[in-house]
Short mmCIF file of N, CA and C in Angstrom, two decimals:
data_model
loop_
_atom_site.label_atom_id
_atom_site.label_comp_id
_atom_site.label_asym_id
_atom_site.label_seq_id
_atom_site.Cartn_x
_atom_site.Cartn_y
_atom_site.Cartn_z
N UNK M 87 118.79 193.99 11.07
CA UNK M 87 118.54 195.41 10.96
C UNK M 87 117.14 195.68 10.42
N UNK M 88 116.69 194.87 9.50
CA UNK M 88 115.36 195.03 8.95
C UNK M 88 114.32 194.90 10.06
N UNK M 89 114.53 193.98 10.97
CA UNK M 89 113.61 193.78 12.09
C UNK M 89 113.56 195.02 12.96
N UNK M 90 114.70 195.61 13.21
CA UNK M 90 114.80 196.82 14.03
C UNK M 90 114.02 197.96 13.40
N UNK M 91 114.16 198.11 12.08
CA UNK M 91 113.50 199.21 11.40
C UNK M 91 111.99 199.00 11.36
N UNK M 92 111.53 197.79 11.14
CA UNK M 92 110.10 197.58 10.99
C UNK M 92 109.36 197.53 12.33
N UNK M 93 110.01 197.13 13.41
CA UNK M 93 109.33 197.02 14.69
C UNK M 93 109.82 198.01 15.73
N UNK M 94 110.84 198.73 15.44
CA UNK M 94 111.33 199.73 16.37
C UNK M 94 112.23 199.14 17.44
N UNK M 95 112.80 200.02 18.22
CA UNK M 95 113.77 199.63 19.24
C UNK M 95 113.12 198.74 20.31
N UNK M 96 111.91 199.06 20.77
CA UNK M 96 111.25 198.29 21.83
C UNK M 96 110.98 196.86 21.36
N UNK M 97 110.56 196.70 20.13
CA UNK M 97 110.29 195.37 19.58
C UNK M 97 111.54 194.52 19.55
N UNK M 98 112.67 195.13 19.22
CA UNK M 98 113.93 194.40 19.18
C UNK M 98 114.34 193.94 20.57
N UNK M 99 114.18 194.80 21.58
CA UNK M 99 114.53 194.43 22.95
C UNK M 99 113.66 193.27 23.43
N UNK M 100 112.37 193.33 23.13
CA UNK M 100 111.47 192.27 23.57
C UNK M 100 111.79 190.95 22.89
N UNK M 101 112.07 191.00 21.61
CA UNK M 101 112.36 189.76 20.89
C UNK M 101 113.67 189.15 21.37
N UNK M 102 114.64 190.00 21.68
CA UNK M 102 115.91 189.49 22.20
C UNK M 102 115.71 188.86 23.56
N UNK M 103 114.86 189.49 24.38
CA UNK M 103 114.61 188.94 25.72
C UNK M 103 113.89 187.60 25.63
N UNK M 104 112.94 187.50 24.73
CA UNK M 104 112.21 186.24 24.57
C UNK M 104 113.12 185.16 24.00
N UNK M 105 113.91 185.54 23.01
CA UNK M 105 114.79 184.56 22.37
C UNK M 105 115.94 184.11 23.24
N UNK M 106 116.28 184.92 24.24
CA UNK M 106 117.43 184.61 25.08
C UNK M 106 117.06 183.79 26.32
N UNK M 107 115.80 183.43 26.46
CA UNK M 107 115.40 182.66 27.64
C UNK M 107 116.06 181.28 27.63
N UNK M 108 116.51 180.85 28.77
CA UNK M 108 117.09 179.50 28.82
C UNK M 108 116.01 178.44 28.70
N UNK M 109 116.40 177.27 28.28
CA UNK M 109 115.45 176.17 28.20
C UNK M 109 114.93 175.84 29.58
N UNK M 110 113.68 175.43 29.69
CA UNK M 110 113.14 175.11 31.02
C UNK M 110 113.80 173.85 31.58
N UNK M 111 114.62 174.04 32.59
CA UNK M 111 115.32 172.90 33.18
C UNK M 111 114.56 172.30 34.34
N UNK M 112 113.49 172.91 34.76
CA UNK M 112 112.74 172.38 35.89
C UNK M 112 112.20 171.00 35.60
N UNK M 113 111.97 170.68 34.35
CA UNK M 113 111.46 169.36 34.00
C UNK M 113 112.49 168.27 34.26
N UNK M 114 113.73 168.62 34.21
CA UNK M 114 114.78 167.62 34.26
C UNK M 114 115.42 167.50 35.64
N UNK M 115 115.08 168.38 36.53
CA UNK M 115 115.63 168.29 37.88
C UNK M 115 114.89 167.22 38.66
N UNK M 116 115.60 166.58 39.56
CA UNK M 116 114.97 165.57 40.40
C UNK M 116 114.15 166.26 41.48
N UNK M 117 113.00 165.70 41.76
CA UNK M 117 112.12 166.25 42.77
C UNK M 117 112.55 165.73 44.13
N UNK M 118 113.00 166.60 45.05
CA UNK M 118 113.45 166.13 46.36
C UNK M 118 112.33 165.55 47.19
N UNK M 119 111.09 165.86 46.86
CA UNK M 119 109.96 165.32 47.62
C UNK M 119 109.68 163.87 47.28
N UNK M 120 110.22 163.39 46.16
CA UNK M 120 109.97 162.02 45.75
C UNK M 120 111.03 161.04 46.25
N UNK M 121 111.93 161.49 47.09
CA UNK M 121 112.96 160.59 47.60
C UNK M 121 112.32 159.49 48.42
N UNK M 122 112.81 158.28 48.23
CA UNK M 122 112.27 157.15 48.96
C UNK M 122 112.86 157.12 50.35
N UNK M 123 112.02 156.99 51.31
CA UNK M 123 112.46 156.93 52.70
C UNK M 123 113.05 155.56 52.98
N UNK M 124 114.08 155.53 53.81
CA UNK M 124 114.69 154.27 54.20
C UNK M 124 113.72 153.44 55.04
N UNK M 125 112.78 154.10 55.71
CA UNK M 125 111.84 153.40 56.58
C UNK M 125 110.71 152.75 55.80
N UNK M 126 110.54 153.13 54.53
CA UNK M 126 109.47 152.56 53.72
C UNK M 126 109.72 151.09 53.45
N UNK M 127 108.64 150.33 53.37
CA UNK M 127 108.76 148.93 53.01
C UNK M 127 109.11 148.84 51.52
N UNK M 128 109.88 147.84 51.17
CA UNK M 128 110.27 147.64 49.78
C UNK M 128 109.99 146.21 49.37
N UNK M 129 109.89 146.00 48.08
CA UNK M 129 109.71 144.65 47.57
C UNK M 129 111.00 143.88 47.80
N UNK M 130 110.86 142.67 48.25
CA UNK M 130 112.01 141.81 48.57
C UNK M 130 112.45 141.07 47.30
N UNK M 131 113.12 141.79 46.40
CA UNK M 131 113.52 141.24 45.11
C UNK M 131 114.59 140.17 45.27
N UNK M 132 114.44 139.10 44.51
CA UNK M 132 115.50 138.09 44.38
C UNK M 132 116.25 138.39 43.10
N UNK M 133 117.47 137.86 42.99
CA UNK M 133 118.26 138.14 41.78
C UNK M 133 118.62 136.87 41.02
N UNK M 134 117.92 135.77 41.31
CA UNK M 134 118.17 134.52 40.60
C UNK M 134 116.85 133.84 40.25
N UNK M 135 116.65 133.57 38.97
CA UNK M 135 115.43 132.93 38.50
C UNK M 135 115.31 131.51 39.07
N UNK M 136 116.39 130.74 39.01
CA UNK M 136 116.34 129.35 39.45
C UNK M 136 116.04 129.22 40.94
N UNK M 137 116.71 130.01 41.76
CA UNK M 137 116.46 129.93 43.21
C UNK M 137 115.06 130.43 43.56
N UNK M 138 114.55 131.41 42.82
CA UNK M 138 113.20 131.90 43.07
C UNK M 138 112.16 130.84 42.72
N UNK M 139 112.40 130.11 41.64
CA UNK M 139 111.49 129.04 41.24
C UNK M 139 111.48 127.92 42.27
N UNK M 140 112.65 127.58 42.79
CA UNK M 140 112.74 126.57 43.86
C UNK M 140 111.99 127.03 45.10
N UNK M 141 112.19 128.28 45.48
CA UNK M 141 111.51 128.84 46.65
C UNK M 141 109.99 128.85 46.45
N UNK M 142 109.55 129.16 45.24
CA UNK M 142 108.11 129.17 44.94
C UNK M 142 107.52 127.77 45.06
N UNK M 143 108.26 126.76 44.63
CA UNK M 143 107.77 125.38 44.76
C UNK M 143 107.65 124.98 46.22
N UNK M 144 108.63 125.37 47.04
CA UNK M 144 108.60 125.03 48.47
C UNK M 144 107.44 125.72 49.18
N UNK M 145 107.20 126.99 48.85
CA UNK M 145 106.17 127.77 49.54
C UNK M 145 104.82 127.76 48.82
N UNK M 146 104.76 127.11 47.65
CA UNK M 146 103.56 127.04 46.83
C UNK M 146 102.99 128.44 46.53
N UNK M 147 103.87 129.31 46.05
CA UNK M 147 103.50 130.67 45.67
C UNK M 147 103.89 130.90 44.22
N UNK M 148 103.33 131.92 43.64
CA UNK M 148 103.68 132.30 42.27
C UNK M 148 104.95 133.13 42.25
N UNK M 149 105.56 133.18 41.05
CA UNK M 149 106.78 133.98 40.84
C UNK M 149 106.40 135.20 40.01
N UNK M 150 106.87 136.36 40.43
CA UNK M 150 106.70 137.60 39.69
C UNK M 150 108.08 137.98 39.15
N UNK M 151 108.24 137.92 37.84
CA UNK M 151 109.52 138.22 37.20
C UNK M 151 109.43 139.56 36.49
N UNK M 152 110.33 140.46 36.84
CA UNK M 152 110.41 141.74 36.13
C UNK M 152 111.73 141.79 35.39
N UNK M 153 111.65 141.98 34.08
CA UNK M 153 112.84 142.16 33.26
C UNK M 153 112.95 143.63 32.90
N UNK M 154 114.09 144.22 33.20
CA UNK M 154 114.32 145.64 32.97
C UNK M 154 115.65 145.81 32.25
N UNK M 155 115.97 147.03 31.88
CA UNK M 155 117.27 147.36 31.32
C UNK M 155 117.78 148.63 31.97
N UNK M 156 119.06 148.66 32.28
CA UNK M 156 119.67 149.86 32.86
C UNK M 156 119.52 151.02 31.88
N UNK M 157 119.15 152.16 32.39
CA UNK M 157 119.02 153.35 31.57
C UNK M 157 117.66 153.50 30.90
N UNK M 158 116.80 152.52 31.04
CA UNK M 158 115.46 152.58 30.44
C UNK M 158 114.57 153.47 31.31
N UNK M 159 114.05 154.59 30.76
CA UNK M 159 113.26 155.51 31.58
C UNK M 159 111.97 154.90 32.12
N UNK M 160 111.31 154.05 31.33
CA UNK M 160 110.08 153.42 31.80
C UNK M 160 110.38 152.42 32.91
N UNK M 161 111.51 151.74 32.80
CA UNK M 161 111.92 150.79 33.85
C UNK M 161 112.20 151.52 35.15
N UNK M 162 112.90 152.64 35.05
CA UNK M 162 113.22 153.42 36.26
C UNK M 162 111.96 153.98 36.89
N UNK M 163 111.03 154.42 36.07
CA UNK M 163 109.78 154.97 36.60
C UNK M 163 108.95 153.87 37.25
N UNK M 164 108.88 152.70 36.64
CA UNK M 164 108.15 151.58 37.23
C UNK M 164 108.73 151.22 38.59
N UNK M 165 110.05 151.19 38.65
CA UNK M 165 110.72 150.81 39.90
C UNK M 165 110.58 151.90 40.97
N UNK M 166 110.75 153.16 40.60
CA UNK M 166 110.74 154.24 41.60
C UNK M 166 109.35 154.66 42.03
N UNK M 167 108.36 154.52 41.16
CA UNK M 167 107.00 154.95 41.51
C UNK M 167 106.09 153.78 41.86
N UNK M 168 105.92 152.86 40.94
CA UNK M 168 104.97 151.77 41.14
C UNK M 168 105.44 150.80 42.21
N UNK M 169 106.70 150.39 42.15
CA UNK M 169 107.21 149.43 43.13
C UNK M 169 107.46 150.05 44.49
N UNK M 170 107.35 151.37 44.60
CA UNK M 170 107.49 152.04 45.90
C UNK M 170 106.13 152.24 46.57
N UNK M 171 105.05 151.99 45.85
CA UNK M 171 103.71 152.15 46.40
C UNK M 171 103.44 151.10 47.47
N UNK M 172 102.90 151.53 48.60
CA UNK M 172 102.69 150.63 49.74
C UNK M 172 101.75 149.47 49.39
N UNK M 173 100.71 149.73 48.61
CA UNK M 173 99.78 148.67 48.22
C UNK M 173 100.44 147.63 47.33
N UNK M 174 101.25 148.08 46.40
CA UNK M 174 101.97 147.17 45.50
C UNK M 174 102.98 146.35 46.29
N UNK M 175 103.72 147.00 47.18
CA UNK M 175 104.72 146.30 47.99
C UNK M 175 104.06 145.20 48.81
N UNK M 176 102.94 145.53 49.45
CA UNK M 176 102.25 144.55 50.30
C UNK M 176 101.73 143.37 49.47
N UNK M 177 101.13 143.67 48.32
CA UNK M 177 100.57 142.62 47.45
C UNK M 177 101.66 141.69 46.93
N UNK M 178 102.74 142.27 46.44
CA UNK M 178 103.82 141.47 45.85
C UNK M 178 104.52 140.63 46.91
N UNK M 179 104.88 141.24 48.03
CA UNK M 179 105.60 140.49 49.07
C UNK M 179 104.75 139.39 49.70
N UNK M 180 103.44 139.57 49.76
CA UNK M 180 102.60 138.57 50.42
C UNK M 180 102.20 137.41 49.51
N UNK M 181 102.09 137.65 48.20
CA UNK M 181 101.55 136.62 47.31
C UNK M 181 102.55 136.05 46.31
N UNK M 182 103.69 136.70 46.13
CA UNK M 182 104.61 136.29 45.07
C UNK M 182 106.03 136.15 45.59
N UNK M 183 106.83 135.42 44.83
CA UNK M 183 108.28 135.42 44.99
C UNK M 183 108.79 136.36 43.90
N UNK M 184 109.18 137.59 44.24
CA UNK M 184 109.56 138.55 43.21
C UNK M 184 111.02 138.41 42.77
N UNK M 185 111.22 138.46 41.46
CA UNK M 185 112.56 138.39 40.87
C UNK M 185 112.70 139.58 39.93
N UNK M 186 113.81 140.29 40.04
CA UNK M 186 114.08 141.45 39.17
C UNK M 186 115.42 141.22 38.50
N UNK M 187 115.39 141.09 37.16
CA UNK M 187 116.61 140.78 36.41
C UNK M 187 116.84 141.81 35.30
N UNK M 188 118.11 142.12 35.08
CA UNK M 188 118.51 142.99 33.98
C UNK M 188 118.48 142.16 32.69
N UNK M 189 117.69 142.60 31.73
CA UNK M 189 117.54 141.86 30.48
C UNK M 189 118.82 141.73 29.69
N UNK M 190 119.72 142.70 29.78
CA UNK M 190 120.98 142.63 29.03
C UNK M 190 121.92 141.59 29.62
N UNK M 191 121.84 141.39 30.92
CA UNK M 191 122.72 140.43 31.58
C UNK M 191 122.12 139.03 31.63
N UNK M 192 120.84 138.91 31.32
CA UNK M 192 120.14 137.63 31.38
C UNK M 192 119.44 137.34 30.05
N UNK M 193 120.21 137.37 28.98
CA UNK M 193 119.64 137.17 27.65
C UNK M 193 119.01 135.79 27.48
N UNK M 194 119.51 134.80 28.22
CA UNK M 194 118.91 133.47 28.14
C UNK M 194 117.46 133.49 28.62
N UNK M 195 117.17 134.23 29.68
CA UNK M 195 115.80 134.36 30.19
C UNK M 195 114.94 135.15 29.20
N UNK M 196 115.50 136.21 28.64
CA UNK M 196 114.78 137.03 27.66
C UNK M 196 114.37 136.18 26.46
N UNK M 197 115.29 135.38 25.95
CA UNK M 197 114.99 134.52 24.80
C UNK M 197 114.03 133.40 25.17
N UNK M 198 114.22 132.83 26.35
CA UNK M 198 113.37 131.71 26.79
C UNK M 198 111.90 132.12 26.86
N UNK M 199 111.64 133.34 27.36
CA UNK M 199 110.26 133.79 27.52
C UNK M 199 109.81 134.75 26.43
N UNK M 200 110.64 134.90 25.39
CA UNK M 200 110.30 135.72 24.22
C UNK M 200 109.88 137.14 24.61
N UNK M 201 110.70 137.78 25.41
CA UNK M 201 110.45 139.15 25.84
C UNK M 201 111.00 140.09 24.77
N UNK M 202 110.16 141.03 24.34
CA UNK M 202 110.56 141.92 23.24
C UNK M 202 110.81 143.36 23.66
N UNK M 203 110.51 143.72 24.90
CA UNK M 203 110.72 145.09 25.35
C UNK M 203 110.86 145.18 26.85
N UNK M 204 111.32 146.33 27.30
CA UNK M 204 111.51 146.53 28.74
C UNK M 204 110.75 147.78 29.16
N UNK M 205 110.20 147.78 30.33
CA UNK M 205 110.11 146.67 31.28
C UNK M 205 109.00 145.70 30.90
N UNK M 206 109.18 144.45 31.27
CA UNK M 206 108.14 143.44 31.11
C UNK M 206 108.01 142.68 32.41
N UNK M 207 106.79 142.54 32.88
CA UNK M 207 106.50 141.80 34.10
C UNK M 207 105.77 140.53 33.72
N UNK M 208 106.25 139.40 34.24
CA UNK M 208 105.63 138.11 33.96
C UNK M 208 105.27 137.44 35.28
N UNK M 209 104.14 136.74 35.29
CA UNK M 209 103.70 136.00 36.47
C UNK M 209 103.70 134.52 36.11
N UNK M 210 104.29 133.70 36.98
CA UNK M 210 104.40 132.27 36.75
C UNK M 210 103.82 131.48 37.92
N UNK M 211 103.30 130.30 37.62
CA UNK M 211 102.93 129.34 38.66
C UNK M 211 104.22 128.80 39.25
N UNK M 212 104.12 128.10 40.36
CA UNK M 212 105.30 127.54 41.02
C UNK M 212 106.02 126.52 40.14
N UNK M 213 105.29 125.90 39.20
CA UNK M 213 105.92 124.92 38.31
C UNK M 213 106.60 125.56 37.10
N UNK M 214 106.53 126.89 36.97
CA UNK M 214 107.19 127.59 35.88
C UNK M 214 106.29 127.91 34.70
N UNK M 215 105.00 127.58 34.80
CA UNK M 215 104.04 127.86 33.73
C UNK M 215 103.64 129.34 33.76
N UNK M 216 103.78 130.03 32.62
CA UNK M 216 103.43 131.46 32.56
C UNK M 216 101.93 131.65 32.67
N UNK M 217 101.53 132.60 33.54
CA UNK M 217 100.11 132.89 33.78
C UNK M 217 99.71 134.21 33.14
N UNK M 218 100.53 135.22 33.32
CA UNK M 218 100.20 136.58 32.87
C UNK M 218 101.47 137.30 32.45
N UNK M 219 101.33 138.19 31.49
CA UNK M 219 102.44 139.01 31.02
C UNK M 219 101.90 140.42 30.81
N UNK M 220 102.59 141.40 31.38
CA UNK M 220 102.19 142.78 31.11
C UNK M 220 103.43 143.64 30.89
N UNK M 221 103.65 143.99 29.61
CA UNK M 221 104.82 144.81 29.25
C UNK M 221 104.56 146.29 29.49
N UNK M 222 105.64 147.01 29.77
CA UNK M 222 105.56 148.46 29.88
C UNK M 222 105.35 148.97 31.28
N UNK M 223 105.19 150.29 31.37
CA UNK M 223 104.98 150.96 32.65
C UNK M 223 103.50 150.91 33.02
N UNK M 224 103.22 150.70 34.29
CA UNK M 224 101.86 150.75 34.83
C UNK M 224 101.88 151.60 36.10
N UNK M 225 100.85 152.40 36.28
CA UNK M 225 100.69 153.14 37.53
C UNK M 225 100.41 152.12 38.63
N UNK M 226 100.56 152.49 39.90
CA UNK M 226 100.29 151.53 40.97
C UNK M 226 98.89 150.91 40.90
N UNK M 227 97.87 151.72 40.61
CA UNK M 227 96.50 151.19 40.53
C UNK M 227 96.36 150.20 39.38
N UNK M 228 96.92 150.53 38.22
CA UNK M 228 96.84 149.63 37.06
C UNK M 228 97.68 148.37 37.28
N UNK M 229 98.80 148.52 37.95
CA UNK M 229 99.66 147.37 38.25
C UNK M 229 98.92 146.38 39.15
N UNK M 230 98.22 146.90 40.15
CA UNK M 230 97.44 146.04 41.04
C UNK M 230 96.30 145.35 40.28
N UNK M 231 95.70 146.05 39.32
CA UNK M 231 94.65 145.44 38.49
C UNK M 231 95.22 144.28 37.67
N UNK M 232 96.42 144.47 37.13
CA UNK M 232 97.05 143.40 36.35
C UNK M 232 97.36 142.19 37.23
N UNK M 233 97.82 142.45 38.44
CA UNK M 233 98.10 141.34 39.37
C UNK M 233 96.80 140.62 39.75
N UNK M 234 95.72 141.38 39.87
CA UNK M 234 94.42 140.78 40.19
C UNK M 234 93.95 139.88 39.05
N UNK M 235 94.18 140.32 37.79
CA UNK M 235 93.82 139.49 36.63
C UNK M 235 94.58 138.17 36.64
N UNK M 236 95.82 138.23 37.10
CA UNK M 236 96.64 137.02 37.14
C UNK M 236 96.12 136.03 38.18
N UNK M 237 95.36 136.54 39.13
CA UNK M 237 94.74 135.67 40.14
C UNK M 237 95.53 135.55 41.34
#
C-alpha cells in the first residue's frame, strides 16, 4: 500500500507488469535449426579401447580417445557442435581411430590415464603412448588446432 501511495496507481500497474513477466525460456529451448542431418558425415566412433588399439596397430594410425559423462553439458556441446563440424569429421576419420567412452562406465580407463574431468580428449600413438591431452570443450577451429599440435 505504501508503494501505491508514493507512486500512484500507474506506477503500481507498471511494477506489477514488470514483476509478473515470465522467466526467459528462449534460452532453454532447443534450436530446430541445429538439428543434425542424417545425410551429414559423422565420426566413426568405436566403443572399445582394446579393439581400437589393435586396429591402430594394424593400420599404423593414432587413436583419439574421448572420455565423456552422460548429462555433462560441455560433453554434449562438444559432441553436438564440434564433432558435427565437417572439417573435424574429415580430420578425425582420416587420421585417427576414434574411441568415445563414458567415463562413469569405464573407470579403469579414467584411472589408468589419470583423467580428472569431462570431456577430455587424448591422442595416442599406435603403441598406446600418450601424445596429447586436451580437456574441456573446444570450438571446431580450436579442436583442429589441438589435433594439429598432436601432429
